[in-house]
Tab-separated table of C-alpha atoms in Angstrom:
chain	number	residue	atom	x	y	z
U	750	UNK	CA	10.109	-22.182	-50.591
U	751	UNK	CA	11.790	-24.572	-52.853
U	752	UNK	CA	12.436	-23.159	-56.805
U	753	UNK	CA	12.615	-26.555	-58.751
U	754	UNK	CA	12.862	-26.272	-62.341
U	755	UNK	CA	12.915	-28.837	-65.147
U	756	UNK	CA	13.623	-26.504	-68.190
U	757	UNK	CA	17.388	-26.258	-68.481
U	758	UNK	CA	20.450	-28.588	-68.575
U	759	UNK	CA	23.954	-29.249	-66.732
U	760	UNK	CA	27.104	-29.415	-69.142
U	761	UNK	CA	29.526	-32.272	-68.224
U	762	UNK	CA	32.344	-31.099	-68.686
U	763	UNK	CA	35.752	-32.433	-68.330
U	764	UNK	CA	37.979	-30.253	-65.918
U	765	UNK	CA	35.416	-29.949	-62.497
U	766	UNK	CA	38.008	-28.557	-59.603
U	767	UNK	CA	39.036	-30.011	-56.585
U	768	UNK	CA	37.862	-28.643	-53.266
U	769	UNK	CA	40.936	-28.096	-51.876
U	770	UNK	CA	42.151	-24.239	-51.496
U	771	UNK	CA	45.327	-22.473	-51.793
U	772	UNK	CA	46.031	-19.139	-51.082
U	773	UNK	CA	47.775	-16.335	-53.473
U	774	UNK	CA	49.681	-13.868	-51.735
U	775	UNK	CA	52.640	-12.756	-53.379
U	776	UNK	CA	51.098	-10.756	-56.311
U	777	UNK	CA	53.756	-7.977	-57.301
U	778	UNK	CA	51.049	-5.213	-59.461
U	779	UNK	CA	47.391	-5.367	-59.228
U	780	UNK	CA	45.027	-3.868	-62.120
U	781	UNK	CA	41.423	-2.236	-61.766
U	782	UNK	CA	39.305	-2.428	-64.523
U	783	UNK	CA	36.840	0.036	-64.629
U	784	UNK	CA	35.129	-2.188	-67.787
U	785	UNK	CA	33.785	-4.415	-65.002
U	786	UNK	CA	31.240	-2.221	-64.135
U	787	UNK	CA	28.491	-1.499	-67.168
U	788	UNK	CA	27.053	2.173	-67.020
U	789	UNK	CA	29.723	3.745	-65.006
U	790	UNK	CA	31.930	6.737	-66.165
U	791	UNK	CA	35.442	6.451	-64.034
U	792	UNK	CA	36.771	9.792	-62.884
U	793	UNK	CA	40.141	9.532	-61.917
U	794	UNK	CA	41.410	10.461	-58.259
U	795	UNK	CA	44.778	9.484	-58.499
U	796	UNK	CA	48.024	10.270	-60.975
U	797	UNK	CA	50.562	7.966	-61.712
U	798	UNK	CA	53.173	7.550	-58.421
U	799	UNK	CA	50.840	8.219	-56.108
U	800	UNK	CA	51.247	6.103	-52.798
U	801	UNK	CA	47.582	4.770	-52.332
U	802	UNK	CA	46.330	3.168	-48.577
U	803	UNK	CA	44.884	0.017	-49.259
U	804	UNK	CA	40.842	0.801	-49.201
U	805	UNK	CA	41.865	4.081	-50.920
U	806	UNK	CA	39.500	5.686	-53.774
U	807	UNK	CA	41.475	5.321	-57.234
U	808	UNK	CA	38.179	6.703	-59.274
U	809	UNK	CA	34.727	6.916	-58.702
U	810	UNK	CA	31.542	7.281	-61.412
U	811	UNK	CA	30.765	10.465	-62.633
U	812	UNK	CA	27.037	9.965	-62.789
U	813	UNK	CA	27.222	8.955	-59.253
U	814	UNK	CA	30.334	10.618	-57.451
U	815	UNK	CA	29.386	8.706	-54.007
U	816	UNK	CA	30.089	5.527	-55.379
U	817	UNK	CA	34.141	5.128	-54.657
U	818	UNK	CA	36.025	2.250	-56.563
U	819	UNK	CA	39.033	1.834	-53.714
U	820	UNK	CA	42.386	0.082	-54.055
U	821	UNK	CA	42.312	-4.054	-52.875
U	822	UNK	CA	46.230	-3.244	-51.566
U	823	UNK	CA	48.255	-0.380	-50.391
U	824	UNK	CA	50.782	0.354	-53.084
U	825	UNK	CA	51.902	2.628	-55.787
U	826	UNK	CA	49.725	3.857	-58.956
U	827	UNK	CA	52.259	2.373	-61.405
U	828	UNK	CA	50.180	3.341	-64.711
U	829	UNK	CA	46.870	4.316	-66.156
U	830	UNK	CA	45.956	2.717	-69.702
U	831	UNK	CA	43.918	4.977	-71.849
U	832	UNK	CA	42.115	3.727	-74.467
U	833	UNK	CA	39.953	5.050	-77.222
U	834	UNK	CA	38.597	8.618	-76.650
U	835	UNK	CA	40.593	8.630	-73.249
U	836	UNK	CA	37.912	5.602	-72.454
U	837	UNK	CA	39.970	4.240	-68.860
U	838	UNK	CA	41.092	0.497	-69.715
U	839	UNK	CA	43.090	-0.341	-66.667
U	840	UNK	CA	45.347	0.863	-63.630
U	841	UNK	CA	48.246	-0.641	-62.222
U	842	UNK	CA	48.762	-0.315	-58.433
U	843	UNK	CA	52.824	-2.025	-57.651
U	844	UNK	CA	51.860	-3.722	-54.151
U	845	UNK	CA	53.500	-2.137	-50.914
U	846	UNK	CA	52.093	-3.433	-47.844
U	847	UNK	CA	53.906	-1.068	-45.655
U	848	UNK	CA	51.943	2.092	-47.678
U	849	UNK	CA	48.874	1.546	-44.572
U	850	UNK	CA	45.126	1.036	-44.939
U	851	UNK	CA	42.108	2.874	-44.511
U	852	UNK	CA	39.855	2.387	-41.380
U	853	UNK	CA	35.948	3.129	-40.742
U	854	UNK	CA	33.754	2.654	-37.335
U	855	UNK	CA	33.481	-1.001	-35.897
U	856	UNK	CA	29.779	-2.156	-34.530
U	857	UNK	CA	29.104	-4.538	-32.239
U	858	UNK	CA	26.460	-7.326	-33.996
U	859	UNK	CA	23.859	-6.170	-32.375
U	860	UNK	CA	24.048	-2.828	-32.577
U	861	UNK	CA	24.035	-2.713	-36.525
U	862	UNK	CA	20.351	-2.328	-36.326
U	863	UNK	CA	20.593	1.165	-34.695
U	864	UNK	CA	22.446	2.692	-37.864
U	865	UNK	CA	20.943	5.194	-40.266
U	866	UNK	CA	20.274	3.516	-43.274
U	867	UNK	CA	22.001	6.930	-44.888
U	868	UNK	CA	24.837	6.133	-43.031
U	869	UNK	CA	25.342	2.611	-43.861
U	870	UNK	CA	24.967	3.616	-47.836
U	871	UNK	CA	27.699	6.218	-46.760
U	872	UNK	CA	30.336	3.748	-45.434
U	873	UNK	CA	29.940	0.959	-48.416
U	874	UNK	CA	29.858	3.553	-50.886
U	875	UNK	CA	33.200	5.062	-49.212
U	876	UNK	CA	34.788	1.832	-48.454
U	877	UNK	CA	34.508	0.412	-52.307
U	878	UNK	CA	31.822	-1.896	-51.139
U	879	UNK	CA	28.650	-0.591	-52.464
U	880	UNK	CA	30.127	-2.144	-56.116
U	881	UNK	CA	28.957	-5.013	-55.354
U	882	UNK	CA	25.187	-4.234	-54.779
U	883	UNK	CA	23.684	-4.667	-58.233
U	884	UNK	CA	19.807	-4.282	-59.124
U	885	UNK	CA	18.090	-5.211	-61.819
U	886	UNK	CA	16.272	-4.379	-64.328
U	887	UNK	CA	19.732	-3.965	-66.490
U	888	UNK	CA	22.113	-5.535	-63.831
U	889	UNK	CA	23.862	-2.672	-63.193
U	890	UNK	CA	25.435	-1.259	-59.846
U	891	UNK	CA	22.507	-0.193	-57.762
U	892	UNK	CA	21.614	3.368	-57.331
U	893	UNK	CA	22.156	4.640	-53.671
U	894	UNK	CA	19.147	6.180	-51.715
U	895	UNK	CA	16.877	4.922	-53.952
U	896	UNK	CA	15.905	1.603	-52.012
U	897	UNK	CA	14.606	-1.613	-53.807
U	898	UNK	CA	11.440	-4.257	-53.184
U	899	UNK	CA	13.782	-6.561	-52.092
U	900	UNK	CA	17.375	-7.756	-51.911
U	901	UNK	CA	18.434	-11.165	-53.208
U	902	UNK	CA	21.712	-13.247	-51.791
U	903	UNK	CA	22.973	-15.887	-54.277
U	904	UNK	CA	24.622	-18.187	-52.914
U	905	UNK	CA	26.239	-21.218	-55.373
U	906	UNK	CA	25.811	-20.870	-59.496
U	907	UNK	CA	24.824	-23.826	-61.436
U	908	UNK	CA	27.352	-22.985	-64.155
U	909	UNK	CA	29.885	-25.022	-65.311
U	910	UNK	CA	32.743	-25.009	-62.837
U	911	UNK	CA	31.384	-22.467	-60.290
U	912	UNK	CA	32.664	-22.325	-56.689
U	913	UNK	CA	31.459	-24.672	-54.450
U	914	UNK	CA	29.285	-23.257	-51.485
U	915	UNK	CA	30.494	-25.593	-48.706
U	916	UNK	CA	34.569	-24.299	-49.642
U	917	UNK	CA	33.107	-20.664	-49.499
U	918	UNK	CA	30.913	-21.062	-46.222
U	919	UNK	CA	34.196	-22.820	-44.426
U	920	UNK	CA	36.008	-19.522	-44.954
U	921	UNK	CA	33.731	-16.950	-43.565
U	922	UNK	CA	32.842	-16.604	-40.235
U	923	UNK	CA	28.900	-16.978	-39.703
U	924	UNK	CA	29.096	-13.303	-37.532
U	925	UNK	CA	30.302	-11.746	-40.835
U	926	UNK	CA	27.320	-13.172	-43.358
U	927	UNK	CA	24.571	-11.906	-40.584
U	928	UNK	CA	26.172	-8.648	-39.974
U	929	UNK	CA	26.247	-8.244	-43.636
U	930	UNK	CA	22.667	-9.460	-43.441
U	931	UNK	CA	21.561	-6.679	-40.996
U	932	UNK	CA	23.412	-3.925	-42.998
U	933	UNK	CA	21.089	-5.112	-46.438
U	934	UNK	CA	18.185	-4.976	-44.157
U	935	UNK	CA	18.297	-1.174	-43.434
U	936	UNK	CA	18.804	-0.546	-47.095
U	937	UNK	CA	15.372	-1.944	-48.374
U	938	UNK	CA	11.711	-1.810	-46.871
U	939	UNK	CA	10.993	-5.279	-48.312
U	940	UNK	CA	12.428	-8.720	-47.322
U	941	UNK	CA	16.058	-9.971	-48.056
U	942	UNK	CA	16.206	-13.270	-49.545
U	943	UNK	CA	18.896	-15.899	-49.522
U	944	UNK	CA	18.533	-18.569	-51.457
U	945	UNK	CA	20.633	-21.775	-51.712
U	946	UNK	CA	21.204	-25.627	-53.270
U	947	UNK	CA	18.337	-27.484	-51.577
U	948	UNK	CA	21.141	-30.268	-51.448
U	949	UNK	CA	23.476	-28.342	-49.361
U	950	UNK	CA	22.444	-27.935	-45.438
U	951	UNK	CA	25.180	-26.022	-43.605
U	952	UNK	CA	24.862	-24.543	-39.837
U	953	UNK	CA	25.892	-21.351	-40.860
U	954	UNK	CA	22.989	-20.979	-43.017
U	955	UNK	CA	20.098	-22.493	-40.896
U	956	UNK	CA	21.201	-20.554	-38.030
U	957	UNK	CA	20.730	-16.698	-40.206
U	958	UNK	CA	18.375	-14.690	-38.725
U	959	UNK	CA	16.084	-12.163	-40.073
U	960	UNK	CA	15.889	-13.545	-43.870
U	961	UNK	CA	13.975	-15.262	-45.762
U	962	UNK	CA	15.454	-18.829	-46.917
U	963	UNK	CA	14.632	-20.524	-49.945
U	964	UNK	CA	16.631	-23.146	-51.563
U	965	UNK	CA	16.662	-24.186	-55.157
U	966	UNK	CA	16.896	-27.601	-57.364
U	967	UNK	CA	16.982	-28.889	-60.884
U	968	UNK	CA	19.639	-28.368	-63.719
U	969	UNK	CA	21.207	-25.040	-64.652
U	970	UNK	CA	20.184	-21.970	-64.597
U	971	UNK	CA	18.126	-22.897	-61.254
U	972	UNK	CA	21.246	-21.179	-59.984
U	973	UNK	CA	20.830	-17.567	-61.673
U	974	UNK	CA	19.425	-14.722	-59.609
U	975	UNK	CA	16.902	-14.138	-62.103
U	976	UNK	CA	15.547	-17.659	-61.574
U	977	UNK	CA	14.885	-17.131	-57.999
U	978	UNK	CA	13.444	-13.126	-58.542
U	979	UNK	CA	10.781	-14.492	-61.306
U	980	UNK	CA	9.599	-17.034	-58.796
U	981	UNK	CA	9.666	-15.045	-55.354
U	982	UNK	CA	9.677	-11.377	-56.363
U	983	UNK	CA	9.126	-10.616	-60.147
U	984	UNK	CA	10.178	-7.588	-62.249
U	985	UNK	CA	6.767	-6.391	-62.926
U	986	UNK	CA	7.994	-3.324	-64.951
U	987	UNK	CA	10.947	-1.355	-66.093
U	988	UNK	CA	10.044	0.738	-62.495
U	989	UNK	CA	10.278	-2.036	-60.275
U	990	UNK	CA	13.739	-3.133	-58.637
U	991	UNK	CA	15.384	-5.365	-56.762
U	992	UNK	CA	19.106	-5.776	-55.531
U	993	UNK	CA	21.524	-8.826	-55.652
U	994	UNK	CA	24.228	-9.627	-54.213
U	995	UNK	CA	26.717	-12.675	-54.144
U	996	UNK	CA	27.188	-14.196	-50.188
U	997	UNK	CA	31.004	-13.883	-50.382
U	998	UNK	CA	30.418	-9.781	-50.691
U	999	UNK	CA	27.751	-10.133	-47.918
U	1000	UNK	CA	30.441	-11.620	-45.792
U	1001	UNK	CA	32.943	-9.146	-46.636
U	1002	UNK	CA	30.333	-5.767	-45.866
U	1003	UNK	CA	29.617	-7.780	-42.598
U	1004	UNK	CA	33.620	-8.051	-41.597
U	1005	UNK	CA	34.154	-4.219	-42.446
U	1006	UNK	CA	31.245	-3.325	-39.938
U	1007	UNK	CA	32.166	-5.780	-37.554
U	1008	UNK	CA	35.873	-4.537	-37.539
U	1009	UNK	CA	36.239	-1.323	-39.327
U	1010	UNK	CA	39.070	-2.857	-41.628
U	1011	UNK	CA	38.560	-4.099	-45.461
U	1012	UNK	CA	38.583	-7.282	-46.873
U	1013	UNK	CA	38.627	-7.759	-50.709
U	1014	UNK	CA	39.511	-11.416	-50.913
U	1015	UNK	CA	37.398	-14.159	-52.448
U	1016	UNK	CA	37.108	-17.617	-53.115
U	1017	UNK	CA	37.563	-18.544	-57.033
U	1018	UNK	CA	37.542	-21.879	-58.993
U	1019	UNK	CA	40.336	-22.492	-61.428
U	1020	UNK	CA	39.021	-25.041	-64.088
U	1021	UNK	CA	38.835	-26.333	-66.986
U	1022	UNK	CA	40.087	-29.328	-69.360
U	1023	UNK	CA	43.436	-27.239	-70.370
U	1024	UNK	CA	45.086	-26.893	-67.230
U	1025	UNK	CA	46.715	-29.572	-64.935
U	1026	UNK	CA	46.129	-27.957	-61.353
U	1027	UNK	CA	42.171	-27.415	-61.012
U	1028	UNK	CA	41.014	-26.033	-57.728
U	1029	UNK	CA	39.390	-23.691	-54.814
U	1030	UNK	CA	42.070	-20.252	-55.000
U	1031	UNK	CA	41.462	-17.509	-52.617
U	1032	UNK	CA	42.403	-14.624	-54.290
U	1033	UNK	CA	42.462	-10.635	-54.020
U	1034	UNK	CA	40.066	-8.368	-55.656
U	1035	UNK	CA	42.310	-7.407	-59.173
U	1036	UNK	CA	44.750	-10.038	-58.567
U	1037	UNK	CA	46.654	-10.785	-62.160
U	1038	UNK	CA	45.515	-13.790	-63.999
U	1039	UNK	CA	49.202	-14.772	-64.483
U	1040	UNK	CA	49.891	-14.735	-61.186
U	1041	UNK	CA	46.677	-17.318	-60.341
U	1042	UNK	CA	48.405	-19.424	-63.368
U	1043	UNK	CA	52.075	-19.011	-62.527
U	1044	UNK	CA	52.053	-22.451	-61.056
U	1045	UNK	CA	50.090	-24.233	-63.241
U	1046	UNK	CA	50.617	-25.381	-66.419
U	1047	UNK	CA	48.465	-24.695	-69.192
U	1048	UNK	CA	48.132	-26.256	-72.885
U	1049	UNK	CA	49.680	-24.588	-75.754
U	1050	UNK	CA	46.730	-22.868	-77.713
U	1051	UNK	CA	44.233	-22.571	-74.912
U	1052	UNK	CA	41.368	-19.613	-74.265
U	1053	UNK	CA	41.553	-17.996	-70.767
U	1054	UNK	CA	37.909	-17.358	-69.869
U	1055	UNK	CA	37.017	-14.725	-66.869
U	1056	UNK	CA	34.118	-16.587	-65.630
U	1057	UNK	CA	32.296	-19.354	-66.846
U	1058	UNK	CA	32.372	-20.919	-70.323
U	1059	UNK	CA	28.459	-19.972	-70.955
U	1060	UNK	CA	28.275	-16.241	-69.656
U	1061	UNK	CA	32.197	-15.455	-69.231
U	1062	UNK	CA	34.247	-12.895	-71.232
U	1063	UNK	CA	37.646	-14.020	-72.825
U	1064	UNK	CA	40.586	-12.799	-71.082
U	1065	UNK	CA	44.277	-12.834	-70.983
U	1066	UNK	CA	47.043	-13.446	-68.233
U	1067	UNK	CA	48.085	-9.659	-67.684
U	1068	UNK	CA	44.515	-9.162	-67.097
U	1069	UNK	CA	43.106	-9.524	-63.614
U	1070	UNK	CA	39.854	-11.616	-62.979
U	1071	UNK	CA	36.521	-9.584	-63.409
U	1072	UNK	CA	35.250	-8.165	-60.222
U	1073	UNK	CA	32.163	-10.706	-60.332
U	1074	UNK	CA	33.491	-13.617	-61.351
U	1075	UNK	CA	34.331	-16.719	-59.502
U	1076	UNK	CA	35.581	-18.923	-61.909
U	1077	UNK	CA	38.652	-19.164	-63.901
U	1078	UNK	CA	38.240	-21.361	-67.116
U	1079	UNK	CA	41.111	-22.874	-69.411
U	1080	UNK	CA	39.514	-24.420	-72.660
U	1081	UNK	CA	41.187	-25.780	-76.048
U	1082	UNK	CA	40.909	-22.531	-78.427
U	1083	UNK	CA	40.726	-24.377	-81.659
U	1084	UNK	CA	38.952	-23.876	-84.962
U	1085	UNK	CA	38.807	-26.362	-86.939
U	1086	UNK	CA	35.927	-27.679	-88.701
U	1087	UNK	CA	35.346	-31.246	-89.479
U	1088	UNK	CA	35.027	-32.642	-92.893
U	1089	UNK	CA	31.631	-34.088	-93.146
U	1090	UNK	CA	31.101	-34.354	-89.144
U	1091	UNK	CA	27.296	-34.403	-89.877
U	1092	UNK	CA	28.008	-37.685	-90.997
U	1093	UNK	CA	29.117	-39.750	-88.660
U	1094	UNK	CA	27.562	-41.403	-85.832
U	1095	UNK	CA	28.913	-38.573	-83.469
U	1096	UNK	CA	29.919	-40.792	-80.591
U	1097	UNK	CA	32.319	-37.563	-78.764
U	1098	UNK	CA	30.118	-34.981	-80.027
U	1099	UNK	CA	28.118	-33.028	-77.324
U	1100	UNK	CA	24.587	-32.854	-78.299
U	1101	UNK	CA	21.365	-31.717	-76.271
U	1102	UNK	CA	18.760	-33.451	-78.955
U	1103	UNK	CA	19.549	-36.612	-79.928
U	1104	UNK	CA	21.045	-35.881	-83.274
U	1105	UNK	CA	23.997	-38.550	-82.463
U	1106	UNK	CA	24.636	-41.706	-80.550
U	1107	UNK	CA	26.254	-39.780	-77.712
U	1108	UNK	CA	22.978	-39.204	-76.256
U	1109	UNK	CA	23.152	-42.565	-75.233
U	1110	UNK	CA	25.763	-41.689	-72.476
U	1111	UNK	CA	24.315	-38.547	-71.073
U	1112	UNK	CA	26.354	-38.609	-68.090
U	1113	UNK	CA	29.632	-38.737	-69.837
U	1114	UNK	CA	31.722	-35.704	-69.324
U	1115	UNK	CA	32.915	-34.182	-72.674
U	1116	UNK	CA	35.830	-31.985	-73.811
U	1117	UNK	CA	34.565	-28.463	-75.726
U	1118	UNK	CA	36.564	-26.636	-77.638
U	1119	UNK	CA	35.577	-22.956	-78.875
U	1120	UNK	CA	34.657	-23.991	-82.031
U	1121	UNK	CA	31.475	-23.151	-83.101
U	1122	UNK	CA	30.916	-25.769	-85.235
U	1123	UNK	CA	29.140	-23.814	-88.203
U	1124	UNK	CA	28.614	-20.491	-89.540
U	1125	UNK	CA	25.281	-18.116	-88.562
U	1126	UNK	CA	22.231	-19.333	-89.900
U	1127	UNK	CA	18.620	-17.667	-89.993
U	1128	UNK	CA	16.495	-18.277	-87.031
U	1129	UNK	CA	15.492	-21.223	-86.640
U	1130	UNK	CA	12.764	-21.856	-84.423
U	1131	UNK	CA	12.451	-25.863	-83.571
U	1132	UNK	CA	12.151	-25.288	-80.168
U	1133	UNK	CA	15.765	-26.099	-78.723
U	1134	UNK	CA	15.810	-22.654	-76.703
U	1135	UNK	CA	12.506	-23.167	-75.062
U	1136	UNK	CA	13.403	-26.241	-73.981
U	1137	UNK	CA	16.202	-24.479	-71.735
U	1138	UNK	CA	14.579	-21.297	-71.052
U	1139	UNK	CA	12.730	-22.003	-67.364
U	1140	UNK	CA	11.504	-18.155	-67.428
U	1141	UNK	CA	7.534	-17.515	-68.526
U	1142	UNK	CA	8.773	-16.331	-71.262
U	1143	UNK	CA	8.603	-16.949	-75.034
U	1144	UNK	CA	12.835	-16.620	-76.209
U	1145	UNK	CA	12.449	-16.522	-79.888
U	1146	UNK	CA	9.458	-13.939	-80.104
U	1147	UNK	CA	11.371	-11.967	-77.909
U	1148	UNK	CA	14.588	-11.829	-80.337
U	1149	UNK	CA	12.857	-11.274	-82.849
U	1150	UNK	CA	11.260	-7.848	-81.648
U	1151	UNK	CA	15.018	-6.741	-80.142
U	1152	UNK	CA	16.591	-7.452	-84.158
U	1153	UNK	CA	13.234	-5.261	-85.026
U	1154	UNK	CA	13.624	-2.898	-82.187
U	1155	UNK	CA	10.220	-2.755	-80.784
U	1156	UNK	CA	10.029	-1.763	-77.887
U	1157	UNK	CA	6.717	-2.001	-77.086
U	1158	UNK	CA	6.715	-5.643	-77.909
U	1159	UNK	CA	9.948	-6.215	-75.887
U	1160	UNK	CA	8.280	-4.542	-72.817
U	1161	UNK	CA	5.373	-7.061	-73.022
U	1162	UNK	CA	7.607	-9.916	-73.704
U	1163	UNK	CA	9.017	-9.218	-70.320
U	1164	UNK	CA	12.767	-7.541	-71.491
U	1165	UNK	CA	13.045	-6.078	-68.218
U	1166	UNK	CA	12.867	-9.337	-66.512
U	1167	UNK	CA	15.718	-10.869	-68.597
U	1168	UNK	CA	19.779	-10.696	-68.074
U	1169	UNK	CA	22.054	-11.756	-70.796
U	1170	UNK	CA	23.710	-14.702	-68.222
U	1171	UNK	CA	19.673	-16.381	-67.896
U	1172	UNK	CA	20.056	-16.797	-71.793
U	1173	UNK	CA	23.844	-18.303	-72.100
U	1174	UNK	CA	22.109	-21.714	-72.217
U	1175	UNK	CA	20.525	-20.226	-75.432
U	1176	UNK	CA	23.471	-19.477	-77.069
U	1177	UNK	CA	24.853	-22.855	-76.619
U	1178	UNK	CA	22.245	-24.458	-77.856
U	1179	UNK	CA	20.935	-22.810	-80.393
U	1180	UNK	CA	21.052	-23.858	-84.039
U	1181	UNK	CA	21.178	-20.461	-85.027
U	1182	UNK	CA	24.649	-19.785	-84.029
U	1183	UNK	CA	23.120	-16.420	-82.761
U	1184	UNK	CA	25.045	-14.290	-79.967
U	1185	UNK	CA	21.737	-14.845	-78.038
U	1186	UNK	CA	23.564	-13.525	-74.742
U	1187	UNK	CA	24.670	-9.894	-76.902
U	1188	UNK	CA	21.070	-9.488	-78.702
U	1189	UNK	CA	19.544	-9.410	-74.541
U	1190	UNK	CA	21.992	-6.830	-73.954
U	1191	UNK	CA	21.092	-4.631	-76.940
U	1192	UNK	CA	17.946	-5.268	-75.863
U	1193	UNK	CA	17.724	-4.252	-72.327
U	1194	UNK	CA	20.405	-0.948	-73.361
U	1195	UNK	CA	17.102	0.223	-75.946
U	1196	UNK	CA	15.123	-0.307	-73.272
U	1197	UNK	CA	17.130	1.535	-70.736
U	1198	UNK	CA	17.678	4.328	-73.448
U	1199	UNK	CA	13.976	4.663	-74.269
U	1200	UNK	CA	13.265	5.139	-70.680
């Protein structure tokens, strides 16, 4: 099955990264942030200066106490940040390789099949793995035991700057994606589904067995996991679920049950028009923004963005890269408002209607600032969201019953279909200046609260 959508649209940017990829080794302190992960209460395991195995637990969630959040190195717990109401922010973990790692059971390829599926949740929830199983409704970590419709494997985003597929696929053995594919296929009763850029064909993903392919096509989000569920699988109601799961973290569950040892590295894009080196990095699992930057150079009075301009979260260089994210993004972080720039003919000026003359060279890439570019207004609906918005869904009549809080109108408007990165579009588009991406969210937490 093909997914080909028309409703969207792909920002040119200027910064795209080069498909080369370096390695980063040498980081001296790692940091976990439990913030990554919406929903979960951390309970610590560890106290400061104690010598952790790499694969050790450092905390685990108090609503689910299976689900262990392990070290990416061996090292030393350096410090523990509290914040507000003793709310976890970060830990520090100094880096000692010689500390040792933990080990599990290793499983010949064909003999995955054979396991309990109790006793594969068991080993990814012990080996810091099961993290990166998510299910939706409310994109949060999935719940063990409690086994979806269906699993979904995402393969390349559409977002600005996202990691290419081909540079990911060249660095994982094809054994360790359909291992990984065999251990998701004892966790659900329905299909698992991978689904990839109808313009990249690749061996390694032809050659899968026991999945069903799909492949995608049009402008962003065709990329976004909720694209693909709506058409293949749909969120029928706030019971139904499904689990998703990025292909680099398939590969990674398929190496630990092919060899028993853990791997927490992954393949990130660096990006962006403020920085001079933009490429492929392959990366640890809470490996310090500074030390991805520390040989690059980056503009004076620039925004660090964990993830992608549209659905990333700003960040700052003694913060490590979120757990999902696979892009790195360095934009000018200026303010300033033009005098009168509704004026002009608007030649530079990005613009999805055709408000100004640059229209005319829709293929031109574009520098963006964080400016906004205008204050909030009231909601206007002219259509520019809809025009973005491939889901069956109707954007602004949603919004307007999450600002009312109904929830009875949400649930028919199809909230529990909806994430807040399927609406990022939205928010950069919209002549509202609404946080369109932040109103979902509040949204989908009432409707997780009302139960």
């Amino acid at each position: 099955m093909n997914i080909h959508i028309r409703k969207g649209h792909d920002l040119k940017l200027v910064g795209a990264p080069a498909k080369s990829v370096q390695d980063i080794n040498d980081s001296a302190f790692i940091k976990l942030h439990p913030s990554d992960f919406p929903g979960v209460k951390p309970k610590l395991l560890v106290k400061v200066g104690e010598t952790l195995k790499k694969g050790q637990a450092v905390y685990n969630d108090k609503n689910n106490p299976n689900i262990l959040f392990t070290s990416p190195n061996a090292g030393i717990v350096e410090d523990i940040c509290f914040g507000e109401r003793r709310r976890i922010e970060f830990i520090t973990i100094r880096v000692d390789e010689n500390a040792g790692e933990m080990s599990f059971d290793q499983y010949a390829l064909g003999k995955i099949y054979e396991l309990d599926p109790t006793d594969v949740t068991d080993i990814l929830c012990k080996s810091g793995l099961w993290p990166a199983l998510r299910r939706r409704p409310f994109s949060k970590i999935a719940i063990p035991h409690l086994p979806p419709k269906a699993i979904f494997i995402s393969t390349m985003s559409t977002a600005p700057f996202a990691a290419d597929l081909e540079v990911i696929l060249d660095k994982i053995p094809k054994d360790n994606i359909q291992a990984g594919i065999n251990v998701l296929q004892l966790l659900t009763t329905g299909s698992v589904n991978l689904v990839s850029p109808k313009k990249v064909i690749n061996s390694k993903l032809s050659e899968l067995q026991n999945i069903q392919q799909h492949t995608y096509s049009g402008p962003h989000p065709s990329g976004n996991v909720g694209i693909h569920v709506s058409q293949i699988d749909p969120i029928k109601n706030k019971d139904d679920s499904i689990w998703y799961i990025s292909i680099q973290d398939v590969g990674l569950i398929g190496n630990l049950f092919l060899t028993g040892k853990q791997n927490y590295r992954k393949i990130i894009t660096v990006a962006g028009s403020s920085i001079a080196d933009r490429m492929h990095y392959s990366v640890n699992r809470g490996t310090l923004i500074s030390d991805i930057l520390s040989k690059n150079k980056v503009e004076k009075d620039s925004r660090i963005i964990s993830g992608d301009v549209l659905s990333g979260s700003i960040s700052k260089l003694d913060n490590a890269i979120g757990y999902y994210h696979e892009s790195l993004t360095v934009i000018p972080d200026e303010i300033n408002r033009e005098f009168l720039g509704w004026i002009g003919p608007g030649l530079s000026k990005y613009s999805l209607s055709y408000t100004f003359l640059s229209t005319l060279f829709p293929k031109r890439e574009k520098v963006l600032s964080t400016a906004m570019n205008g204050g909030k207004r009231a909601i206007l609906p002219i259509g520019a969201i809809e025009k973005v918005m491939p889901l069956d869904i109707l954007p602004t009549m949603l919004l307007k019953s999450i600002i009312a809080n109904d929830i009875e109108t949400m649930e028919q408007l199809g909230i529990y279909e909806c994430d807040p990165e399927d609406f990022a579009l939205c928010s950069f588009t919209d002549a509202s200046k609404m946080d369109i991406t932040g109103i979902i969210q509040d949204g989908l937490n009432l409707a997780e609260a009302e139960g």
